Amino acid sequence: MSETKNAGTMDMRIRTVGRHAKEGFKNLFRNGWMTFAAVGAVAVTLFILGAAIALSLNVQNMSISIENELQINAYVSDSVTVKQLPELRKTLADLPGVRSVSFVSKAQALRKMEKVLQSNANLISGLGNPLPNEFVVQATDPRQTAALAFRVQHVKGVEQVQYGKSIIGKLLAVTAAVRDTAIIFIGALLVMGIFLISNTIKITIFTRRREIEIMKLVGATDGFIRGPFFVEGTLMGVFGALLPSAVLYGLYNWLMRSVTLFPPFTLLPADAVVWRVFWVLILCGVFIGAWGSVMSMRRFLRV
Amino acid sequence: MIELQDVWKEYGNGTSALSGVSVRIKQGEFVYVVGPSGAGKSTFIKLMYREERPTKGHIFVGGFNIERLRERQIPLMRRTIGVVFQDYKLLQKLTIWENVAFALEVIEASRRTTQRRVAEVLDLVGLSEKANMYPRELSGGEQQRVGIARALVNKPSVIIADEPTGNLDPENSWGILKLFERVNDRGTTVVMATHNRELVNATHKRVIAIEAGQIVRDQERGDYGYED
């Protein structure tokens, strides 16, 4: 007996979920213009958000690759014998703040130079090898490059040190500023989006307050009344995310094709960026829609 | 059974709507609530289905202690009473059938029960033929019948009506009253706030008169008693 009863309520629960989904979907069309307005508001906000994310992903990528190219060239004094080289390498690697040390021998350096000079390589062929042995040192933290260079300079056996002294400071300041601005911008957009959407949904609920009032008076629970609004809000959020995702995908591909850039200023591949943006937008859309609808209808449930 | 024990109601703006009202209505009674506008009739009615809460006192409706009711229990309480309004409160976008079925749908009744009950109550109020029409295609009297059908579809033990004939002509008002009498004959308690002197005087039922927030008269087989 109790089993059939349980089966009955279970069946009803499923039916209720189905009803909420159906009602919520129907309401999207019943309130066509309001839906359009709400989805539009979500779409515009999420488009800006998506563009900001795509931009900041690329800027971040660029700044990381630029930072990684910051290196210290330590030219080894000719008085250091080949046997002493491993020891010197260890001394450099043991300095605090060093991420990696790699060795470029005189011969390698020469081959590199010949490659650069190509057909003019014979210009230097008569000179023997004037190039010194060289260690390339990278800092764990690119911002500490200058300090590390100073330390490398004072290691015995290092004759001369070279690093992008003048550009480092400016470059690091620019990439940091771009990153911080993007974060603030994204935060502000999210807040604005929630505000816009909960306001729009408030209006759609306002036009249906009579329906809610009647539901309350015939004994519907608050959860039941919320159901369709929840579905409706979530769907609006999803549509409001799909639209800008598609537009961003198209725009990004167009940008990739029409703008030629040189390393390290290259764009990340479209798929990687747009998929990441897509999931963020969907999550934001669902969150904004569901939360916005539930929040904005609290007032109307007090009958 | 409905019972009010020394019920007081004061609104936030300081106006006092009810001052110490005590009354007992037995199961199956038919009661008119009369009195001048603003005397507290509506508050009296609204307290019974917990649209308003009393400032002081106790209210019992069909086994529920209304003023102690938790927020979550309110829907359960409302399923045991049917409320009828002066302005019908129908949803214009739904058909007559859907308006009545709505009350069952929102309490998650099974589809079969819904089909059967809606057909029964529409037959009772004489609107089976108009089930697929929309409220705006019906006369005021017919719309109020739909309102009553919706109130009855849950098989409530109490029907509470707030000026149900307030917007209707005498002929339709009589039709509505006859309907309430039939419902009452089946054992359902009917509490009806009204301004309709003809109905009250012609039917000789219990009359509770409220003036300035107090019960000034409670008569079996009473009359309207006001000259308007």
mmCIF file of C-alpha atoms in Angstrom, chain A residues 12-13 15-16 19 23 30-31 208 210-211 213-222 224 303, chain B residues 49 51 75 78-79 85 87 89-91 93-94 102-103 105-111 150 154:
data_model
loop_
_atom_site.group_PDB
_atom_site.id
_atom_site.type_symbol
_atom_site.label_atom_id
_atom_site.label_comp_id
_atom_site.label_asym_id
_atom_site.label_seq_id
_atom_site.Cartn_x
_atom_site.Cartn_y
_atom_site.Cartn_z
ATOM 1 C CA MET A 12 3.886 13.219 -9.654
ATOM 2 C CA ARG A 13 7.262 14.767 -8.906
ATOM 3 C CA ARG A 15 5.264 15.215 -13.839
ATOM 4 C CA THR A 16 5.703 18.430 -11.846
ATOM 5 C CA ARG A 19 5.135 20.907 -15.988
ATOM 6 C CA GLU A 23 5.354 26.272 -18.395
ATOM 7 C CA ARG A 30 3.893 34.260 -23.885
ATOM 8 C CA ASN A 31 5.983 37.201 -22.720
ATOM 9 C CA ARG A 208 2.175 37.986 -13.817
ATOM 10 C CA ARG A 210 -2.094 38.061 -10.525
ATOM 11 C CA GLU A 211 -1.242 34.536 -11.558
ATOM 12 C CA GLU A 213 -1.540 35.592 -6.241
ATOM 13 C CA ILE A 214 -4.111 33.061 -7.432
ATOM 14 C CA MET A 215 -1.615 30.228 -7.150
ATOM 15 C CA LYS A 216 -0.925 31.226 -3.543
ATOM 16 C CA LEU A 217 -4.625 31.457 -2.753
ATOM 17 C CA VAL A 218 -5.423 27.978 -4.052
ATOM 18 C CA GLY A 219 -2.603 26.510 -1.980
ATOM 19 C CA ALA A 220 0.433 26.213 -4.241
ATOM 20 C CA THR A 221 3.723 26.036 -2.363
ATOM 21 C CA ASP A 222 6.375 28.708 -2.943
ATOM 22 C CA PHE A 224 5.995 25.129 -6.957
ATOM 23 C CA VAL A 303 0.487 36.953 -0.305
ATOM 24 C CA TYR B 49 -7.524 32.314 4.933
ATOM 25 C CA GLU B 51 -4.049 36.755 3.927
ATOM 26 C CA PRO B 75 -0.452 26.225 1.376
ATOM 27 C CA ARG B 78 -5.464 26.939 1.974
ATOM 28 C CA ARG B 79 -6.161 23.662 0.223
ATOM 29 C CA PHE B 85 -13.760 37.029 -4.697
ATOM 30 C CA ASP B 87 -13.628 40.372 -8.940
ATOM 31 C CA LYS B 89 -9.754 36.555 -10.018
ATOM 32 C CA LEU B 90 -9.709 34.408 -13.153
ATOM 33 C CA LEU B 91 -6.713 34.133 -15.444
ATOM 34 C CA LYS B 93 -5.171 33.704 -20.747
ATOM 35 C CA LEU B 94 -6.612 30.357 -19.664
ATOM 36 C CA PHE B 102 -5.285 25.289 -12.320
ATOM 37 C CA ALA B 103 -6.273 24.891 -8.658
ATOM 38 C CA GLU B 105 -2.579 21.404 -11.026
ATOM 39 C CA VAL B 106 -0.738 23.612 -8.550
ATOM 40 C CA ILE B 107 -1.345 21.135 -5.730
ATOM 41 C CA GLU B 108 0.023 18.350 -7.943
ATOM 42 C CA ALA B 109 -3.134 16.283 -8.225
ATOM 43 C CA SER B 110 -3.013 13.348 -10.616
ATOM 44 C CA ARG B 111 -4.216 13.884 -14.168
ATOM 45 C CA ARG B 150 -12.361 26.699 -8.827
ATOM 46 C CA ASN B 154 -10.387 20.848 -4.014
#
